[in-house]
Each structure stands twice: as structure tokens, then as C-alpha cells.
mmCIF file of C-alpha atoms and ligand atoms in Angstrom:
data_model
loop_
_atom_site.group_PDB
_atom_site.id
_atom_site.type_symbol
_atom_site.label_atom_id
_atom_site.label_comp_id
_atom_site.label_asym_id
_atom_site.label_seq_id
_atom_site.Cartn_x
_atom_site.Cartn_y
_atom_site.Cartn_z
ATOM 1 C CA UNK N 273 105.340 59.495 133.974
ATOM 2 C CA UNK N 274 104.607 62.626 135.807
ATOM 3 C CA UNK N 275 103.035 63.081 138.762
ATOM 4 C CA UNK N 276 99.239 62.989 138.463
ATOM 5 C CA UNK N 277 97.679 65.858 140.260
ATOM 6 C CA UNK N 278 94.541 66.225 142.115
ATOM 7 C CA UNK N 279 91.470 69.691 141.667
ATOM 8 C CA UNK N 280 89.012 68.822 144.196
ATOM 9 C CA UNK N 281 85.474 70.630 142.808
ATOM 10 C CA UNK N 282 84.609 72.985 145.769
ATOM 11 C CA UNK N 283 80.606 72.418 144.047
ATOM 12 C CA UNK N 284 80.698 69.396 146.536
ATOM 13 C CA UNK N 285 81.986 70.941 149.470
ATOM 14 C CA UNK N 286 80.065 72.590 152.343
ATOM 15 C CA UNK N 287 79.167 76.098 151.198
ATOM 16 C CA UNK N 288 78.568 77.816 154.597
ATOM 17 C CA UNK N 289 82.612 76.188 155.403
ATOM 18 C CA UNK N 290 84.376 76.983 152.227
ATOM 19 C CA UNK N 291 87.150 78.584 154.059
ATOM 20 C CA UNK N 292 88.148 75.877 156.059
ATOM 21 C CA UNK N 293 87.182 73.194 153.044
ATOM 22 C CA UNK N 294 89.726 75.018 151.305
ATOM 23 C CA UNK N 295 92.121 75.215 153.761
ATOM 24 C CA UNK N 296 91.587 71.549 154.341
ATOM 25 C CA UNK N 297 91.649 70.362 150.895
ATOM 26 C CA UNK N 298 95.471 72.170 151.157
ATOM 27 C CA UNK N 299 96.724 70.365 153.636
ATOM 28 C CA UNK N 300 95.350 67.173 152.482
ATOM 29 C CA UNK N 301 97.540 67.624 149.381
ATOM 30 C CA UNK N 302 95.550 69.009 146.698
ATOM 31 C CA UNK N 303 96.916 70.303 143.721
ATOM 32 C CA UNK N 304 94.809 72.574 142.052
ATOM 33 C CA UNK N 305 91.038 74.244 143.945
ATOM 34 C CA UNK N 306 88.828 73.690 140.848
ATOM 35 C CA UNK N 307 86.218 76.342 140.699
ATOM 36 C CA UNK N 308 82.735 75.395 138.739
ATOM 37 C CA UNK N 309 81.150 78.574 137.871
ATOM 38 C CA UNK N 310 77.934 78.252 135.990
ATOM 39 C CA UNK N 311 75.653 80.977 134.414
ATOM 40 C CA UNK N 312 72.226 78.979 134.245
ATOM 41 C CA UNK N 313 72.644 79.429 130.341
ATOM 42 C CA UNK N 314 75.607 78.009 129.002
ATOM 43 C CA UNK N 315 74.670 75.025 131.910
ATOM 44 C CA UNK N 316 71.486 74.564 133.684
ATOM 45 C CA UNK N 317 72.657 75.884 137.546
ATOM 46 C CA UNK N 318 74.067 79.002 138.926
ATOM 47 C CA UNK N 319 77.268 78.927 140.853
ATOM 48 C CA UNK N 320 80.061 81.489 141.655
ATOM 49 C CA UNK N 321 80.703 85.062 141.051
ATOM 50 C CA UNK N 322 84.152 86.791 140.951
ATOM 51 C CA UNK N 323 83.395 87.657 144.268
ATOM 52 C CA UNK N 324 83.512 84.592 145.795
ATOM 53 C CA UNK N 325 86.352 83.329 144.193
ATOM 54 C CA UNK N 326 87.703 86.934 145.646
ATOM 55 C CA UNK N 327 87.089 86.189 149.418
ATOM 56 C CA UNK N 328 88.066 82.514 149.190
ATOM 57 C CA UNK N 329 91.459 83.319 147.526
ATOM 58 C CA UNK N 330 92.937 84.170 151.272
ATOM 59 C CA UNK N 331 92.518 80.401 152.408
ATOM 60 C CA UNK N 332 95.215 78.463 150.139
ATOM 61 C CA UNK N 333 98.120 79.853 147.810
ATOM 62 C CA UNK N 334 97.679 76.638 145.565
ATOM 63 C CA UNK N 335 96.624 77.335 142.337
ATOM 64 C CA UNK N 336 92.703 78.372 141.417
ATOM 65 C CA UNK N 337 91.677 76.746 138.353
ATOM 66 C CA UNK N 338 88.657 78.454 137.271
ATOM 67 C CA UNK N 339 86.340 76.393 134.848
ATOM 68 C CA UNK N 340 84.149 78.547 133.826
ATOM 69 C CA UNK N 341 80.737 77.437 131.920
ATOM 70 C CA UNK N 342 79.261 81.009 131.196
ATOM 71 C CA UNK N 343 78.172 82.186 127.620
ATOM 72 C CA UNK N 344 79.225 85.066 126.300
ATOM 73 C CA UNK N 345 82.578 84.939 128.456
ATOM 74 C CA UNK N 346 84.837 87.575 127.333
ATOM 75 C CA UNK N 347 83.703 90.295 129.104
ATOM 76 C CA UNK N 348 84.212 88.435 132.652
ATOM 77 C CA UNK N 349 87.792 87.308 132.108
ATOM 78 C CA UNK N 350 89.182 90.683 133.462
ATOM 79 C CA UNK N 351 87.049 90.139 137.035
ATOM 80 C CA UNK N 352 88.085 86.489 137.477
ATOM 81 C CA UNK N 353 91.861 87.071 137.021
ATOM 82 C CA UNK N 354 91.211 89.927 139.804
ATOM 83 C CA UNK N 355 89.506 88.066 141.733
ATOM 84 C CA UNK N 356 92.609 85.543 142.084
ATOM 85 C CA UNK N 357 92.234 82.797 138.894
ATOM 86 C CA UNK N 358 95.402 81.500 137.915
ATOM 87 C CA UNK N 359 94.274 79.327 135.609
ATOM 88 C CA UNK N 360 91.340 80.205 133.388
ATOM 89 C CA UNK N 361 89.367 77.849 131.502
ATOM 90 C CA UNK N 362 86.377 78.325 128.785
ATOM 91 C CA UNK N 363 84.212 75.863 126.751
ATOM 92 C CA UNK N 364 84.890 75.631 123.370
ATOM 93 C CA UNK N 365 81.039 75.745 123.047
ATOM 94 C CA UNK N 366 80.252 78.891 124.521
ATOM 95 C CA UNK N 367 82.674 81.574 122.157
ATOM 96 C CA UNK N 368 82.365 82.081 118.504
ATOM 97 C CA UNK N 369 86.317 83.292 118.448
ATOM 98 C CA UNK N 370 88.167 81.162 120.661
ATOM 99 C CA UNK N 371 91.509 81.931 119.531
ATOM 100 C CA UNK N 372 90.560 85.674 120.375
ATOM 101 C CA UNK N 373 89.422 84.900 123.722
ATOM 102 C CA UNK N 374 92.243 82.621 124.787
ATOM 103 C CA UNK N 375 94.570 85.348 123.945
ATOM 104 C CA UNK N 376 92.505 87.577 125.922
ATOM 105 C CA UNK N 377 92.863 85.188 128.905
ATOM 106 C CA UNK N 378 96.678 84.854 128.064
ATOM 107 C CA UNK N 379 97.029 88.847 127.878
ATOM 108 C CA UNK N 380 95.993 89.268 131.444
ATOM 109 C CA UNK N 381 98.886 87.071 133.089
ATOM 110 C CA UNK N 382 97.500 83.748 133.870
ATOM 111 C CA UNK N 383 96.972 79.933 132.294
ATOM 112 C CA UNK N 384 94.588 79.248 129.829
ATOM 113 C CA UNK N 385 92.417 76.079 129.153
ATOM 114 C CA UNK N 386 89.841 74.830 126.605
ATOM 115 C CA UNK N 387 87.163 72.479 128.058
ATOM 116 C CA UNK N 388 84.825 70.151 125.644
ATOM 117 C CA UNK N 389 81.798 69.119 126.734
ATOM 118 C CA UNK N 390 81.499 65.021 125.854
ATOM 119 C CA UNK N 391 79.798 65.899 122.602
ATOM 120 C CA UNK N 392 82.630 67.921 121.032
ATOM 121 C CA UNK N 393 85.550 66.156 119.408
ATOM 122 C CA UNK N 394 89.204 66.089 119.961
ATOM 123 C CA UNK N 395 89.865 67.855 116.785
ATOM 124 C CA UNK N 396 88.204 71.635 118.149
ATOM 125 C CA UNK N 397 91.697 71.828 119.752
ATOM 126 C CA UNK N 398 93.292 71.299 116.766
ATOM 127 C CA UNK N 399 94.134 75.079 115.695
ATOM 128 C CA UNK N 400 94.590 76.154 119.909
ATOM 129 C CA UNK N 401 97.032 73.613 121.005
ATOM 130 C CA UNK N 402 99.916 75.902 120.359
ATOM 131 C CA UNK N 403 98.589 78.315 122.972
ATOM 132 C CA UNK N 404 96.879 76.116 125.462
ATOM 133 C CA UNK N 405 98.148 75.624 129.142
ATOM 134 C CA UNK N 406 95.338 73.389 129.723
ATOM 135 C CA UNK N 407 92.840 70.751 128.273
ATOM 136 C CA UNK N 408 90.002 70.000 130.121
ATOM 137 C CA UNK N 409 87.832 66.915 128.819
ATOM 138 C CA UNK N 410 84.414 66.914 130.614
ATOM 139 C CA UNK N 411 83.421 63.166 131.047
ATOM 140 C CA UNK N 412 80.002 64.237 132.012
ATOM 141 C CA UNK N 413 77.486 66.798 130.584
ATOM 142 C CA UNK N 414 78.752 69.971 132.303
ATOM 143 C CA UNK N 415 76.191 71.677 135.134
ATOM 144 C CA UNK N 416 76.161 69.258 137.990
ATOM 145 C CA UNK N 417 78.260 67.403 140.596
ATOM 146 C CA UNK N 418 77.720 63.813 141.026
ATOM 147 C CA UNK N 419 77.046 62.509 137.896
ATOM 148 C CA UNK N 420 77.836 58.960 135.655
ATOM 149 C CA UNK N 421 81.383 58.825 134.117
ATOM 150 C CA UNK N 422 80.443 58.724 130.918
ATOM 151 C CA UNK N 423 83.193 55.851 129.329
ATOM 152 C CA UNK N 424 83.159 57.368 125.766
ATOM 153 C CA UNK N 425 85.723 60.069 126.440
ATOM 154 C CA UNK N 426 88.129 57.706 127.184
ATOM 155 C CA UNK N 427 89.041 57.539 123.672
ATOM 156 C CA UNK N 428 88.970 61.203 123.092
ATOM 157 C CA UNK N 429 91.380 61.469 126.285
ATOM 158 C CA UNK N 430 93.956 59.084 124.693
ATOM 159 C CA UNK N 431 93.387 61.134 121.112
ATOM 160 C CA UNK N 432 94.535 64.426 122.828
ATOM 161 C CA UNK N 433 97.371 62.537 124.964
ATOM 162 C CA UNK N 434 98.588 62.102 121.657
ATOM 163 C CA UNK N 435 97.988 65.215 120.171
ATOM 164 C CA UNK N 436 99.763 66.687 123.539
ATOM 165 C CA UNK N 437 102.922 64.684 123.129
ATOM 166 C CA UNK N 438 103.084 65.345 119.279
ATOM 167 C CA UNK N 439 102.779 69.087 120.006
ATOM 168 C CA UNK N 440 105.705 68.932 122.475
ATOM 169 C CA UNK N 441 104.415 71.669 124.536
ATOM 170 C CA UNK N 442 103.497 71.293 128.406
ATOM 171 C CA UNK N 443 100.116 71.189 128.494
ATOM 172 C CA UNK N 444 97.504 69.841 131.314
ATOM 173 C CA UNK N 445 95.497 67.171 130.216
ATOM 174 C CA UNK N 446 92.269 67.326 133.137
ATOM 175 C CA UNK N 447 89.344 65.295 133.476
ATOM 176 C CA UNK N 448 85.753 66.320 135.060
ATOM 177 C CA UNK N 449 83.325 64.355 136.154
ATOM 178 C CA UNK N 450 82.509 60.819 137.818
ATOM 179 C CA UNK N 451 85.832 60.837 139.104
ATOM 180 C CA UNK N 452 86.480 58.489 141.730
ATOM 181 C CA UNK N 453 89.069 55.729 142.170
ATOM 182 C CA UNK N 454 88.191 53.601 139.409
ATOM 183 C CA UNK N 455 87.070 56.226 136.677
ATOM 184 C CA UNK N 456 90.749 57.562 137.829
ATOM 185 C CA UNK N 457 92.349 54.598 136.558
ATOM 186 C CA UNK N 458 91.077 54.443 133.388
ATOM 187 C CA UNK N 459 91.713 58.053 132.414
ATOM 188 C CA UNK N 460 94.994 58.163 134.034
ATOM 189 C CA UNK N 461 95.928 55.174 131.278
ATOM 190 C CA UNK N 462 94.297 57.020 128.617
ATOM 191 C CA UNK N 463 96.673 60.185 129.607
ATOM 192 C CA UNK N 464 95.200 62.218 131.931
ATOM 193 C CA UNK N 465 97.323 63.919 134.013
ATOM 194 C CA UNK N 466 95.138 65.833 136.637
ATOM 195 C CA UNK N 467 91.742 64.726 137.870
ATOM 196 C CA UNK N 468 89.362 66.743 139.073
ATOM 197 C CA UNK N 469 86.969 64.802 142.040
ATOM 198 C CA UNK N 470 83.889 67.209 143.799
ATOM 199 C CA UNK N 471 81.779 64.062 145.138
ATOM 200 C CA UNK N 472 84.448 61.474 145.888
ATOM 201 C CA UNK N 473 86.332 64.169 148.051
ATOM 202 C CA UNK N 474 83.829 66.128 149.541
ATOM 203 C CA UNK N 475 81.073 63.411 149.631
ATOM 204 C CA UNK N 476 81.634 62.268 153.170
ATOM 205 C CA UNK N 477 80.751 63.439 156.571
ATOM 206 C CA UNK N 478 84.203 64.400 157.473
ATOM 207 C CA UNK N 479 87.585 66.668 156.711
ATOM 208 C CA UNK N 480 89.681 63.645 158.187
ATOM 209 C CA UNK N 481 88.739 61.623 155.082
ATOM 210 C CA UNK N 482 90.135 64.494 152.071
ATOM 211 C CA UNK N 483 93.946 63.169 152.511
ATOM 212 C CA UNK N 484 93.327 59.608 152.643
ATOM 213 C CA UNK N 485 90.407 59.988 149.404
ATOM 214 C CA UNK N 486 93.337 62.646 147.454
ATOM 215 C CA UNK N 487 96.201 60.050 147.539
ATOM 216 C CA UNK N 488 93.349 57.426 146.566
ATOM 217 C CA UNK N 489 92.664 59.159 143.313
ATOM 218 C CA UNK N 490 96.487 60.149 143.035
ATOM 219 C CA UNK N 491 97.603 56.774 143.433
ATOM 220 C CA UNK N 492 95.069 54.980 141.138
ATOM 221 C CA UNK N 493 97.840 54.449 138.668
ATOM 222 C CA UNK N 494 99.782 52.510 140.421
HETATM 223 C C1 LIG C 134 80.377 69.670 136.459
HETATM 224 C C2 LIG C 134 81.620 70.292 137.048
HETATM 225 C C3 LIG C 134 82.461 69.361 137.836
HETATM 226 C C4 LIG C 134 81.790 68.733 139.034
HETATM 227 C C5 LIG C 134 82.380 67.370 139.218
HETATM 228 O O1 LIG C 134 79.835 70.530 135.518
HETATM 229 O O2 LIG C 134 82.431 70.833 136.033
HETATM 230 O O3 LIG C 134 83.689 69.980 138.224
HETATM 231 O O4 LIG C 134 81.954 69.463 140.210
HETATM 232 O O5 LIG C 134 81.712 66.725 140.243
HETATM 233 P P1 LIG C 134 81.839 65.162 140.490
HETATM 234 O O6 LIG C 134 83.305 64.881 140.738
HETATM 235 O O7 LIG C 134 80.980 64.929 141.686
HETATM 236 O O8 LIG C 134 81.353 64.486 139.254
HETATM 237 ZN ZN1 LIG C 135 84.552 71.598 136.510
#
């Protein structure tokens, strides 16, 4: 099995201490910083521009993967990869041409992901999977941090494990949402392979707690 890997959601952290969250969430072991950015249209809240993402990048030289919940999308692709993405992900949802706009994504030199919001089914990814770095299942409705795990996507995890594995291809199979140590469990046995957390890392009082709550999640499939 390979080795599950952790995207704390920098939504939960402490906005006027990103830096050092960041540089925190490094040493703690993170894999991935996963970066919420809403549009208050595609989801119902506002969160990061490129130039955030831009004056954050300097903290951590882990990989940014950038979920990105923003209708129409295309035309902000170019200013996220500048801004340091190195893994971009859209919603299924929010472009008519999704093909096009991976290949867009792919053009400009970094990873590329589709996300479903819980609604959508495994099958959307049917006609992508062949260019697809990542998959990211949303196991809430996208907008908000600290929300229910919603247990339904469970079975559309294990449908695109095996979808994944039938492809051959090396593709990241993330979950979002409700993550903690439990939740963790369950979609690490349906086939997830990297979990994204925002409230169960960043939810305490304290920096000393982000190793001990990343190899928590990590090791919830053992
Ligand atoms: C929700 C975001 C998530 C969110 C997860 O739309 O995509 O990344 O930050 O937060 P928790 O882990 O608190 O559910
Ligand atoms: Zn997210």
C-alpha cells in the first residue's frame, strides 16, 4: 500500500499567522498545503486570490495543491500557476469543457485534478482519467471548513479506487471534508490515498499539536 499522505486546509488555520502555520504544518510532516479558494458563486464564501497564494509560497517548498471552487475558471489558471500552484484542481461542476480546461492546466507545467462535489457521480471522470494527476472526492458540500463527513461517498471513493487501478496510471485519489481520525479510516479502506484535514489540524489552540494530529490521520490505517 502506499504511503497515505496528509493536505492540511490552511481555511482552518490562523489567517493573521499563515506564514508560520505554513511553516509549521512543514515541519510537522505535511504532505501537500491544500489551498481552498472560493469565489462566493461557484460556493457560498470568498477565500484566496493568486496573491496570497503568491506571498505564502516563500514559507514551505512542499507542494501547493490548489482546489479551486471558482466558476468560470479558465481564465485564472495562468495567475495561480504564477502565483506558485503545483497542483491545480477544478470542479467538474463549474466548466462546460473540462477536457479543454484540464489541458489548459496541463499546458502550463503543473498537476491537474478533477474534484466532485458529493452529488456528482464517479462516472464524470470517466472520459478524464487518462489525463488526471489527481481526483479529489469532496465528502462534504464544498464552501466551508468544519462540516459532517457525509458517509455516502464512501462508495463512490472505492468506485474510483477501482477505476484508478484499472486505468493503471498514477493518479491521487484525495478526500475533503470531515476528515479526522475516524472519517480517515474509512476512506483510507475505501482507497483514498491523501486526506485533506483543515479543522482536525488547525482546530486547536496550539502549533505543538500539528505533528502529533498529522501522523494521527496518517496512521489511521494501521
Ligand atoms: C471545503 C474545503 C475543505 C475544508 C475542509 O469546501 O474544500 O478543504 O477546508 O475542512 P474540514 O477538514 O474542517 O472539513
Ligand atoms: Zn478543499
Amino acid at each position: 500500500m502506499s504511503k497515505i499522505k496528509i493536505a492540511p486546509s490552511i481555511l482552518s488555520a490562523d489567517f493573521s499567522f499563515l506564514g508560520n502555520d505554513i511553516s509549521a504544518i512543514t515541519k510537522a510532516g505535511a504532505d501537500y498545503v491544500h489551498i481552498d479558494v472560493m469565489d462566493g458563486h461557484f460556493v457560498p464564501n470568498l477565500t484566496f486570490g493568486p496573491v496570497v497564494i503568491q506571498s505564502i509560497r516563500r514559507f514551505t517548498k512542499i507542494p501547493f495543491d490548489v482546489h479551486l471552487m471558482i466558476e468560470p475558471v479558465d481564465q485564472f489558471i495562468e495567475s495561480y500557476v504564477k502565483a506558485g500552484a503545483d497542483i491545480i484542481t477544478v470542479h467538474a461542476e463549474a466548466t462546460k469543457h473540462l477536457d479543454r480546461t484540464l489541458n489548459l492546466i496541463k499546458a502550463k507545467g503543473v498537476k491537474c485534478g478533477v474534484s466532485l462535489v458529493p452529488s456528482t457521480p464517479a462516472w464524470a471522470l470517466e472520459y478524464v482519467l487518462d489525463i488526471v494527476d489527481l481526483v479529489l472526492v469532496m465528502t462534504v458540500n464544498p464552501g466551508f471548513g468544519g462540516q459532517k463527513f457525509i458517509p455516502a461517498q464512501l462508495k463512490k471513493i472505492q468506485q474510483i479506487r477501482a477505476m484508478i487501478n484499472k486505468s493503471g496510471r498514477q493518479i491521487d485519489l484525495e478526500v475533503d471534508g470531515g476528515i479526522n481520525v475516524e472519517t480517515a479510516k474509512a476512506c483510507i479502506a475505501a482507497g483514498a490515498d491523501v486526506l485533506v484535514a483543515g479543522s482536525a489540524i488547525f482546530g486547536g489552540d496550539t502549533v505543538k499539536d500539528y505533528p502529533l494530529r498529522i501522523s494521527q490521520l496518517r496512521g489511521a490505517n494501521s
